[in-house]
CSV table of C-alpha atoms and ligand atoms in Angstrom, one decimal:
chain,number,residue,atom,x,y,z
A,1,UNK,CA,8.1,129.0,-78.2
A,2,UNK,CA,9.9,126.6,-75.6
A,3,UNK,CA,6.3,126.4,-73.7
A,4,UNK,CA,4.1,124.7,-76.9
A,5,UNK,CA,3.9,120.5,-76.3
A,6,UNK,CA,4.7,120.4,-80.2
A,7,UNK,CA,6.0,123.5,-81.6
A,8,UNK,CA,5.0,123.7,-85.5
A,9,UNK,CA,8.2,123.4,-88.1
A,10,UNK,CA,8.0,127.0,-88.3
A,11,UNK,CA,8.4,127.3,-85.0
A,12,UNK,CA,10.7,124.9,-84.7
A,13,UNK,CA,13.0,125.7,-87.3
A,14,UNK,CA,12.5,129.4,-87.5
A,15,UNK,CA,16.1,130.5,-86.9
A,16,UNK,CA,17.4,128.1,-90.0
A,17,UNK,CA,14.8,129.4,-91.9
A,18,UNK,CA,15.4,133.1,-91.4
A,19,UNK,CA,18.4,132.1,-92.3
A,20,UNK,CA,17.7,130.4,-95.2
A,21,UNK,CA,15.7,133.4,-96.4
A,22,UNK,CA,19.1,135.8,-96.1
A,23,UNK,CA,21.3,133.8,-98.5
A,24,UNK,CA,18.5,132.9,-100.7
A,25,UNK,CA,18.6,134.4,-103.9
A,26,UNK,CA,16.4,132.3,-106.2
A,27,UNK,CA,13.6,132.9,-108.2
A,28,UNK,CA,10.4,132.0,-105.6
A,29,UNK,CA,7.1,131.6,-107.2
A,30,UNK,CA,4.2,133.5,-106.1
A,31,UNK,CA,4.6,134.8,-102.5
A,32,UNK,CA,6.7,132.4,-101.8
A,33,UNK,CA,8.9,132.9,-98.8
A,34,UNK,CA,12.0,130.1,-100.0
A,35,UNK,CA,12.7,129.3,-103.8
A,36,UNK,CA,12.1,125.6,-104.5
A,37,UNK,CA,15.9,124.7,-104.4
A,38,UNK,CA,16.3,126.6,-100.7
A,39,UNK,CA,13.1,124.5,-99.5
A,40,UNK,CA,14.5,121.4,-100.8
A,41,UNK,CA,17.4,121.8,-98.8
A,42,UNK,CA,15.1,123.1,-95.5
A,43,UNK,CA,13.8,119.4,-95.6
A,44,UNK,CA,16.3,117.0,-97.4
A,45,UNK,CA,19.2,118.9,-95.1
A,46,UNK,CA,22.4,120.1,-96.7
A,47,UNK,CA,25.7,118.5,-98.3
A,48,UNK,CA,28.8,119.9,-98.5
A,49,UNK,CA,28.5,120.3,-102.2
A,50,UNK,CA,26.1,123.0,-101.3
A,51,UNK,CA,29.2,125.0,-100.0
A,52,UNK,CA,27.0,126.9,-97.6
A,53,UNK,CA,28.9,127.8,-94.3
A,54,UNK,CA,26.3,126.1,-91.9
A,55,UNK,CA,24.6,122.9,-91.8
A,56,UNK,CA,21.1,122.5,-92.3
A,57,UNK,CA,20.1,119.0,-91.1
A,58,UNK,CA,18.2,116.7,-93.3
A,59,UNK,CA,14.0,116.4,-91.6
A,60,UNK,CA,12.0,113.7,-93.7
A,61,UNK,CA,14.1,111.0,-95.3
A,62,UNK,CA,13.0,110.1,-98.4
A,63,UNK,CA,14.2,109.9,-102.1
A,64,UNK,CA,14.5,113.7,-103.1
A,65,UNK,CA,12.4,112.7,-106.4
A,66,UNK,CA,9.6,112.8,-103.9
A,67,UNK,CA,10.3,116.0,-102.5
A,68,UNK,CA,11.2,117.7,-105.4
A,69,UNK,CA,7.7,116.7,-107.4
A,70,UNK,CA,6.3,118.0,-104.6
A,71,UNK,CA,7.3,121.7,-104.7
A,72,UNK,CA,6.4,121.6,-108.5
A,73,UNK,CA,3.1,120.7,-108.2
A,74,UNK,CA,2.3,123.5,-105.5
A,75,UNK,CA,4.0,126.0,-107.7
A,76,UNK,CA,1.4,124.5,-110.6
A,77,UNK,CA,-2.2,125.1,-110.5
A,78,UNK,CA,-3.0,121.6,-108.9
A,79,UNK,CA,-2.9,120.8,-105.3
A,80,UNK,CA,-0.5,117.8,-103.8
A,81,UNK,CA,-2.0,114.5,-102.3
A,82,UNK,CA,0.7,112.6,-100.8
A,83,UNK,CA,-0.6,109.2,-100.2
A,84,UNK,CA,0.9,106.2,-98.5
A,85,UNK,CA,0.8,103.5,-95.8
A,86,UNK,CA,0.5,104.7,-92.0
A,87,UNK,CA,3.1,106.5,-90.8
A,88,UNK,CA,5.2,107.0,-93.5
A,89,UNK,CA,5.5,110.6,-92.9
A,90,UNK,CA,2.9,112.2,-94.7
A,91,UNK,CA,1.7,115.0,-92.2
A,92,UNK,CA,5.4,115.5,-91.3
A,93,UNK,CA,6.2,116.1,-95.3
A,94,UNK,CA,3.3,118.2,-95.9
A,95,UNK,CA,4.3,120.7,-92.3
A,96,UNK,CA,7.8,120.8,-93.7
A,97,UNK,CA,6.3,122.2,-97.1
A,98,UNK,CA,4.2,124.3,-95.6
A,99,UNK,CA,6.8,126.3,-92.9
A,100,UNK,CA,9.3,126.6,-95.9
A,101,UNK,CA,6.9,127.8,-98.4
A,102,UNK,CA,4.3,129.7,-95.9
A,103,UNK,CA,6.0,130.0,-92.9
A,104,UNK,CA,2.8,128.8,-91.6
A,105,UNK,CA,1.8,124.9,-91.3
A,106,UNK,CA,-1.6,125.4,-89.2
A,107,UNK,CA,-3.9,125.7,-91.3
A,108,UNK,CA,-5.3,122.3,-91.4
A,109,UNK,CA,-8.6,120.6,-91.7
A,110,UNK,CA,-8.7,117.3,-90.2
A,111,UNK,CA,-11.0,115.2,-92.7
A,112,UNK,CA,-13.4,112.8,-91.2
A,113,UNK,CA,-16.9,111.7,-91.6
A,114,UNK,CA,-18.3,114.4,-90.0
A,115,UNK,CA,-16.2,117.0,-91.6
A,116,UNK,CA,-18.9,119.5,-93.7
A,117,UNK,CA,-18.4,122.0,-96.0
A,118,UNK,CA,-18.3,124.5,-93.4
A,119,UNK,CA,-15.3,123.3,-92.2
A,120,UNK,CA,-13.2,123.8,-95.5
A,121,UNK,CA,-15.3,127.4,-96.3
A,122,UNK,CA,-16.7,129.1,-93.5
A,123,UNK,CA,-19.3,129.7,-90.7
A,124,UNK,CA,-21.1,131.9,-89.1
A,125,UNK,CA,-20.5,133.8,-85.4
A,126,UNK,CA,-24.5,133.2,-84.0
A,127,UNK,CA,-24.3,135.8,-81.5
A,128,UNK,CA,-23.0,138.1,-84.0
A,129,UNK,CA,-25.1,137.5,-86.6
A,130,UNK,CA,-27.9,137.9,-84.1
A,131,UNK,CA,-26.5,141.2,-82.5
A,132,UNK,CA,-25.2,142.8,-86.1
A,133,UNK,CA,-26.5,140.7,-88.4
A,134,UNK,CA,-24.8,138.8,-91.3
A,135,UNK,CA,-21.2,140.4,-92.3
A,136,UNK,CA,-17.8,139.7,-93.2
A,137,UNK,CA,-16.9,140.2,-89.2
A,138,UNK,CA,-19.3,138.2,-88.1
A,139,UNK,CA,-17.8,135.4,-91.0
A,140,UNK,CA,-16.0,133.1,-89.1
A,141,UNK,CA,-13.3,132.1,-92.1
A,142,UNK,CA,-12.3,128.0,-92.1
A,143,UNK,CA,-8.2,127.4,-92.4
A,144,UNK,CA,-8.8,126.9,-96.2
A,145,UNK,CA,-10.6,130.4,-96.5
A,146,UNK,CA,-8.1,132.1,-94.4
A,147,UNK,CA,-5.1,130.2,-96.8
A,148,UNK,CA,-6.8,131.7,-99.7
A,149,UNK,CA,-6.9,135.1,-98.3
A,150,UNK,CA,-3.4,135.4,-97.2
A,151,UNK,CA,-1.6,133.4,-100.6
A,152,UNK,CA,-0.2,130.7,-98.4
A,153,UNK,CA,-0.6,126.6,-98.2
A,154,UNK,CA,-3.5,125.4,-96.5
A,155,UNK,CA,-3.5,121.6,-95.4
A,156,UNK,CA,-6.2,118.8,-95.3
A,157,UNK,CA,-5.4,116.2,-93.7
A,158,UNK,CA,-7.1,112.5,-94.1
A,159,UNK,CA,-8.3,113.4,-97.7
A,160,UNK,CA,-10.3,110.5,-98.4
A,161,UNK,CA,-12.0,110.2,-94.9
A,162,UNK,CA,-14.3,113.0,-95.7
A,163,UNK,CA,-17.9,113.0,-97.6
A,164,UNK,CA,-18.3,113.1,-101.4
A,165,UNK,CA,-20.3,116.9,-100.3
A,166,UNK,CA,-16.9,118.0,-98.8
A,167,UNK,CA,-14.8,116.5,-102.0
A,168,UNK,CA,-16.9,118.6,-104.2
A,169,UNK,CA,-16.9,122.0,-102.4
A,170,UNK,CA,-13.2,121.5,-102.5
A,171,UNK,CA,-13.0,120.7,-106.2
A,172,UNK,CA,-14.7,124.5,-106.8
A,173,UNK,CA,-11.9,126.2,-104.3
A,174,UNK,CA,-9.8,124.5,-106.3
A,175,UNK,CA,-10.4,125.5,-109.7
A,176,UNK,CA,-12.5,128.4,-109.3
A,177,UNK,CA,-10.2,129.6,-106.9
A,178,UNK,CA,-12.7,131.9,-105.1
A,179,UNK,CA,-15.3,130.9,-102.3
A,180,UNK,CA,-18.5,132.9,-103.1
A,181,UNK,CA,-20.5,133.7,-100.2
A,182,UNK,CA,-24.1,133.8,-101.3
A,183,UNK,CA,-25.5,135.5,-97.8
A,184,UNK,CA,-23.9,138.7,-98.1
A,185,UNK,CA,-25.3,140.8,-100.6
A,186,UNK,CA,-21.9,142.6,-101.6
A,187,UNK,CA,-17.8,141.8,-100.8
A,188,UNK,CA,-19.2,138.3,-100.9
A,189,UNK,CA,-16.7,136.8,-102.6
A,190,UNK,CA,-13.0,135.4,-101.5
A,191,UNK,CA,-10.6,135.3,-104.2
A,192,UNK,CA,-7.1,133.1,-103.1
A,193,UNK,CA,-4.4,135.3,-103.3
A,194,UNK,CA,-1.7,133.9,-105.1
A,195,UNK,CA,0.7,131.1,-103.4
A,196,UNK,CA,-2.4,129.6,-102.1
A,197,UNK,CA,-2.5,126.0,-102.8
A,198,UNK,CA,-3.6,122.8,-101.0
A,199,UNK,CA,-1.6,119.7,-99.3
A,200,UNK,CA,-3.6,116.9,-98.9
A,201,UNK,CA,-2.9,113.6,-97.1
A,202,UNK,CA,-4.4,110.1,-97.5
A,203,UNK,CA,-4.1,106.7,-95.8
A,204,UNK,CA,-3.7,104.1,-98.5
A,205,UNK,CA,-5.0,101.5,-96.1
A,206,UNK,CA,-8.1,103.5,-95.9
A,207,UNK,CA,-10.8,102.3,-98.2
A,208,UNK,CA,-11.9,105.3,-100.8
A,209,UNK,CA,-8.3,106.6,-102.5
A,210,UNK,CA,-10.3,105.7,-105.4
A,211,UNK,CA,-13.1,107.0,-104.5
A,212,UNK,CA,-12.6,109.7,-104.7
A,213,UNK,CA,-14.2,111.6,-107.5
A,214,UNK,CA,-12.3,111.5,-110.6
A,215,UNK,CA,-13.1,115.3,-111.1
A,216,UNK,CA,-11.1,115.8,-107.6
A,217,UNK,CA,-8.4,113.4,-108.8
A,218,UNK,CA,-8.0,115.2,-111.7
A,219,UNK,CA,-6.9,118.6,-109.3
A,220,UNK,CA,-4.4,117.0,-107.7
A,221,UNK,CA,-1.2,115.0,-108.4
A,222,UNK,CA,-0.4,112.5,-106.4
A,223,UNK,CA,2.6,111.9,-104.6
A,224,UNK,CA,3.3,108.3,-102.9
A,225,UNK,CA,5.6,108.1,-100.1
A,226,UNK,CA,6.1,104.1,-100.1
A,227,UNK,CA,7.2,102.9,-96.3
A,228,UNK,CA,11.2,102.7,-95.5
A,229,UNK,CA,12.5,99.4,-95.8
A,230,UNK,CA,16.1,100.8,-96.4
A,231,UNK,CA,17.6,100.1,-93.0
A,232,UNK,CA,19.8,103.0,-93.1
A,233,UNK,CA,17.6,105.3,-93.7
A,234,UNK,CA,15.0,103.9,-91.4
A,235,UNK,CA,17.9,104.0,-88.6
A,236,UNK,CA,18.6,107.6,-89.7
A,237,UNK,CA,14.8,108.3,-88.9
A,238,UNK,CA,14.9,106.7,-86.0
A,239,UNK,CA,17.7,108.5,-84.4
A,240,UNK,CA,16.6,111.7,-85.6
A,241,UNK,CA,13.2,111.7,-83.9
A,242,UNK,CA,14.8,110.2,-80.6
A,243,UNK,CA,17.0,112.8,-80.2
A,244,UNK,CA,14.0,114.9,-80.3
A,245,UNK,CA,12.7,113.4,-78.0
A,246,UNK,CA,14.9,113.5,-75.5
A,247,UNK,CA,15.2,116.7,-76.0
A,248,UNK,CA,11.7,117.0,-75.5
A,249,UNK,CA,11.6,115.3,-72.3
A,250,UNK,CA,14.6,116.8,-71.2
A,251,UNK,CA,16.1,113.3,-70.7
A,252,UNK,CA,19.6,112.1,-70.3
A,253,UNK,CA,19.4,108.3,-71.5
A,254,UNK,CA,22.2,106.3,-73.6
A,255,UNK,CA,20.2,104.6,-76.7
A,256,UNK,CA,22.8,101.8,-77.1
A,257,UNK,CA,23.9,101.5,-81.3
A,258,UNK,CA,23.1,97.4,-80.4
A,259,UNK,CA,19.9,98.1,-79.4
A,260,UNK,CA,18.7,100.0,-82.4
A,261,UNK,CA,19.6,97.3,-84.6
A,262,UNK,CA,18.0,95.0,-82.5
A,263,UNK,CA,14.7,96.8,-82.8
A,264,UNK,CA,15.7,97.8,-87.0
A,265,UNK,CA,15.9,94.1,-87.0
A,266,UNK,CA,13.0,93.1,-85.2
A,267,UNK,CA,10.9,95.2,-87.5
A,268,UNK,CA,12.3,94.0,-90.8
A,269,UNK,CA,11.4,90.2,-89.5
A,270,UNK,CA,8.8,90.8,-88.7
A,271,UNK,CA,7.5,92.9,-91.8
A,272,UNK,CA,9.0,89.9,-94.0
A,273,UNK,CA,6.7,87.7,-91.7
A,274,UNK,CA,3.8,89.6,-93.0
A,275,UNK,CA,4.6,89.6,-96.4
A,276,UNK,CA,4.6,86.0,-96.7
A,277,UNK,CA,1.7,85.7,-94.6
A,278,UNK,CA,-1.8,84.2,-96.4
A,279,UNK,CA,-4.5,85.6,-94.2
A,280,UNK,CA,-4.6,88.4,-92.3
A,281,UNK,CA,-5.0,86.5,-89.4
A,282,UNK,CA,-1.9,85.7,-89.7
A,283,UNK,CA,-0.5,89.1,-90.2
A,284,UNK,CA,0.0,92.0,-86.9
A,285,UNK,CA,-2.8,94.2,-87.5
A,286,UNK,CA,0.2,97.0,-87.2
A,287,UNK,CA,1.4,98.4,-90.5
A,288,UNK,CA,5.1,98.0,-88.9
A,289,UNK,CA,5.4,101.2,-90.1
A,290,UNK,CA,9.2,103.6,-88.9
A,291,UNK,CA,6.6,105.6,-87.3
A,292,UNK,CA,5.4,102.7,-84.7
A,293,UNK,CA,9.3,101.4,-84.2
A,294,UNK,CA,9.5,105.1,-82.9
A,295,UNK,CA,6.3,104.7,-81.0
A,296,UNK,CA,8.2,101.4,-79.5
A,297,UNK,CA,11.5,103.3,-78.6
A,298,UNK,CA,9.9,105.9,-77.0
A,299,UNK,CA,8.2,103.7,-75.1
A,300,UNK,CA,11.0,101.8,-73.9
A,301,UNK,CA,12.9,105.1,-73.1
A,302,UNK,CA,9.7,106.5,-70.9
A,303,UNK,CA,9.8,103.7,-69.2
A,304,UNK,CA,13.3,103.3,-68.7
A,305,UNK,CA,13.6,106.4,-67.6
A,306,UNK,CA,10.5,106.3,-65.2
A,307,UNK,CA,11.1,103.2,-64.1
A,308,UNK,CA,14.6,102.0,-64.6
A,309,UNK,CA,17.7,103.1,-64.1
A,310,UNK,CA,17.9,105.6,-66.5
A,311,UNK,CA,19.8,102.6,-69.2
A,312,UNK,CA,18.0,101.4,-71.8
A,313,UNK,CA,17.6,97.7,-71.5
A,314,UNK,CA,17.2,95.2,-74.1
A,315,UNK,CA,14.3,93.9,-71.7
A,316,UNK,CA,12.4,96.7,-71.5
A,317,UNK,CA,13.0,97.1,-75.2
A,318,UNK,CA,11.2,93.9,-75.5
A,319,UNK,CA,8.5,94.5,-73.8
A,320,UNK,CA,7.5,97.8,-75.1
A,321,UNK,CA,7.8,95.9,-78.2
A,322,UNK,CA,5.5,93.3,-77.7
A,323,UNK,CA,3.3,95.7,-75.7
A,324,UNK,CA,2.8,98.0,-78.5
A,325,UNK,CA,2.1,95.3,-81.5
A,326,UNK,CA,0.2,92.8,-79.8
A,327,UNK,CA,-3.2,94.5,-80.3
A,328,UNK,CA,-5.9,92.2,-81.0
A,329,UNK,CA,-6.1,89.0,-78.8
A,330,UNK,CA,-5.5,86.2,-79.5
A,331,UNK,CA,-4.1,86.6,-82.7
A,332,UNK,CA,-1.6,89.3,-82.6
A,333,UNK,CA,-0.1,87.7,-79.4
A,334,UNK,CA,0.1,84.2,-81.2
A,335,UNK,CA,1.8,85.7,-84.3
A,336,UNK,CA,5.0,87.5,-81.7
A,337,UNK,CA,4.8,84.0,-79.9
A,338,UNK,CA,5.3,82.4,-83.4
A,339,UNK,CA,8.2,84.9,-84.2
A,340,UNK,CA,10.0,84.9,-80.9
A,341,UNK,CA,10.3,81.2,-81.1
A,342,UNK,CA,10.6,80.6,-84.4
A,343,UNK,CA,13.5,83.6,-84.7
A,344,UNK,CA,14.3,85.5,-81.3
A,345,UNK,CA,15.3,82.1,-79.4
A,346,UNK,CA,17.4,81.0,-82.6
A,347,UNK,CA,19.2,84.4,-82.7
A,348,UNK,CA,20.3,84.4,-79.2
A,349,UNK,CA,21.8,81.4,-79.4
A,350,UNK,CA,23.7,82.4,-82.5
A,351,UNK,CA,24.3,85.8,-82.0
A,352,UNK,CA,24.7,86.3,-78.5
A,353,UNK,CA,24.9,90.0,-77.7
A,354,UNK,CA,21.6,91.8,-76.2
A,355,UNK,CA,19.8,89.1,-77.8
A,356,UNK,CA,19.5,86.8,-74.6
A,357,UNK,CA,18.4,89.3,-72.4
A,358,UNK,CA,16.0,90.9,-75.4
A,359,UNK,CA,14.3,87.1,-75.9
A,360,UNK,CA,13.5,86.5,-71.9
A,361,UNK,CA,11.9,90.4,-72.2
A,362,UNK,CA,9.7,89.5,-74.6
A,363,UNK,CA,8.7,85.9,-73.3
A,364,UNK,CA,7.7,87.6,-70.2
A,365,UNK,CA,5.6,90.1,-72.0
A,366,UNK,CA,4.3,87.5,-73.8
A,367,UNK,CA,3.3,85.3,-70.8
A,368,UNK,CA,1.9,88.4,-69.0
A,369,UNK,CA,-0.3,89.7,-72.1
A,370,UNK,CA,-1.3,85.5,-72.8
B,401,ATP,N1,10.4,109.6,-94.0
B,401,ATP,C1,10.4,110.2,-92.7
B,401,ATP,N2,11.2,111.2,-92.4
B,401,ATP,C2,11.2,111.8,-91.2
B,401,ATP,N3,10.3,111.4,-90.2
B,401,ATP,C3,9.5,110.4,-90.5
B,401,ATP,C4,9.5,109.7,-91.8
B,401,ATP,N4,8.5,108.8,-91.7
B,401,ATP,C5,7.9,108.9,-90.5
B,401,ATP,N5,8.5,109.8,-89.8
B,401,ATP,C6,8.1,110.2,-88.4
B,401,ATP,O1,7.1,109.3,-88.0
B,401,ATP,C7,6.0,110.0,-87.4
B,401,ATP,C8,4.7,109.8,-88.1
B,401,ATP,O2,4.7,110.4,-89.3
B,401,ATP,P1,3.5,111.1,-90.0
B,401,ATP,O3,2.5,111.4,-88.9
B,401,ATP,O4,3.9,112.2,-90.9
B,401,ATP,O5,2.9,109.9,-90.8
B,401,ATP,P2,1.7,109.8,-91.8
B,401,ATP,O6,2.2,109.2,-93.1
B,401,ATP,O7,1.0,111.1,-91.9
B,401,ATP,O8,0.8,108.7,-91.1
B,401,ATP,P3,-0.8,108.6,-91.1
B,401,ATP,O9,-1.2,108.0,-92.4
B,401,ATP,O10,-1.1,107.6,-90.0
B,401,ATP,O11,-1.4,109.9,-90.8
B,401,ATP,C9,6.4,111.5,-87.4
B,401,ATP,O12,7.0,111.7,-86.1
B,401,ATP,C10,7.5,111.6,-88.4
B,401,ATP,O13,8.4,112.5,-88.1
B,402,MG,MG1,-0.9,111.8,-91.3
């Protein structure tokens, strides 16, 4: 499992959840592999209240409300739609539900424009049809089919990004609960097995949430994750997906504690900056969501670390800053002009610290990107 570029949270976490799975002597619904209070510790991580005699560390940070409606809808007849801004860990929510409920969080459908219908039911193997003719082996089942057939969560991501044709062949799977197969003259039908249900995802910046059918809404409740803006937590998130990482990389770098809160701080600035803003010209196209400070840090430490000296600067910091948000020209570049002036340069002189060096690296990556 060492050799996958992302291992899926099954994967990942197998040994905890094996483990899990041993001492776990709740009620699970269906063919469920945890019971709902073992897979709300898998993801919200353990306490010692919980009097267990290992630690199981916490994976999505969030309010446990969240978490907890969550694993009641998909032990209900409805399927789950988390909704929220960009990166507010959506997908990451929805794999953590499916490892712990499944033990498998690949079967996913990627919705876009050009998603069909074959996608969420199934298709055909041509040269097999054409040596054998039309059968179930020559069926080719889609991730949704195969989720029915083996009781387990199947995953659509990007909800709303697919046609109205593709809403409504998933509004029969999911209250029929069967996928008929009309080509076949007999076994032509696919009953889900029960456990199977559906996480969805959707972008609320995407146009369409609502409109989406309201006999599709009406098969799901909806779950939204709102974006961080609890600095703790937000730090917490932070630090748990940079030790990943680094781990990942297989990369020895300090992350100084100053730093973080350098970059915890930019972000809130500049997220207040937004808010107050009155056009969207004068707002960074970037949803400043914890996801993109990540993107930023791991940026900083790549670079760092393939082009430093291995120490994580409050320069480079900058830059990868400044290099990640400013997107659109001129007006992203003008808006981090605005705040390193109007805040950055007012800081340093105040607070002293990294800030200094932290203002002349994003001046330069200003001046270079101008
Ligand atoms: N609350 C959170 N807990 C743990 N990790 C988080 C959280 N929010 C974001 N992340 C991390 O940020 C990254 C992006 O999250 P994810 O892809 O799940 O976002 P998303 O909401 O699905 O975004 P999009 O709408 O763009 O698809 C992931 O690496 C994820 O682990
Ligand atoms: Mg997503």
């Amino acid at each position: 499992m060492t050799d996958m570029l992302r291992a899926p949270a099954e994967a990942k976490y197998a040994e905890e959840l094996d483990w899990l799975e041993s001492i776990d002597d709740g009620p699970k619904p269906f063919s469920w592999r945890l019971s709902p209070r073992m897979i709300r510790l898998f993801i919200l991580g353990s306490e010692r209240a919980d009097g267990l005699d290992r630690e199981i560390s916490q994976k999505w940070f969030g309010d446990r409300s969240f978490v907890e409606r969550s694993i009641v809808t998909l032990a209900s007849d409805r399927g789950l739609l988390l909704i929220g801004d960009p990166g507010t860990g959506k997908s990451w929510l929805a794999e953590l539900l499916a490892a712990a409920i499944s033990r498998n969080s690949t079967l996913v459908v990627q919705g876009t424009a050009g998603t069909t219908e074959d996608h969420i039911k199934y298709s055909w193997n041509v040269s097999m049809v054409i040596a054998k003719g039309q059968s179930r082996a020559s069926l080719i089942p889609s991730p949704i089919m195969t989720a029915m057939e083996k009781g387990v969560i199947g995953r659509f991501e990007e909800l709303t990004r697919s046609t109205s044709d593709v809403q409504d062949a998933l509004i029969s799977i999911l209250s029929e609960k069967y996928v008929s197969i009309p080509e076949l003259d007999d076994d032509n039908i696919v009953f889900a097995q029960p456990g199977f249900s559906i996480i969805a995802t959707a972008n609320s910046r995407d146009r369409g949430v609502n409109d989406l059918s309201s006999a599709l809404k009406r098969r799901f409740n909806f779950v939204r994750i709102p974006v961080v803006t609890n600095k703790k937590s937000e730090a917490e998130i932070v630090r748990f997906r940079t030790t990943e990482l680094l781990r990942r990389h297989q990369i020895e770098l300090d992350v100084p504690p100053n730093l973080l809160d350098i970059l915890l701080q930019s972000f809130a600035d500049l997220r207040a900056a937004a808010a107050s803003a009155t056009s969207d010209d004068e707002k960074l196209e970037s949803a400043l969501s914890t996801a993109e400070q990540i993107g930023v840090l791991e940026d900083a430490i790549l670079h760092s670390t393939f082009f430093g000296d291995r120490r994580l600067k409050a320069e480079t910091l900058a830059g990868s800053l400044v290099g990640s948000l400013a997107r659109r020209s001129p007006e992203d570049l003008a808006i981090l002009n605005k705040y390193w002036h109007g805040v950055v340069e007012p800081r340093s002189k105040d607070d002293g610290g990294e800030w200094p060096a932290f203002l002349e690296g994003g001046r330069q990556a200003i001046a270079t990107l101008s």
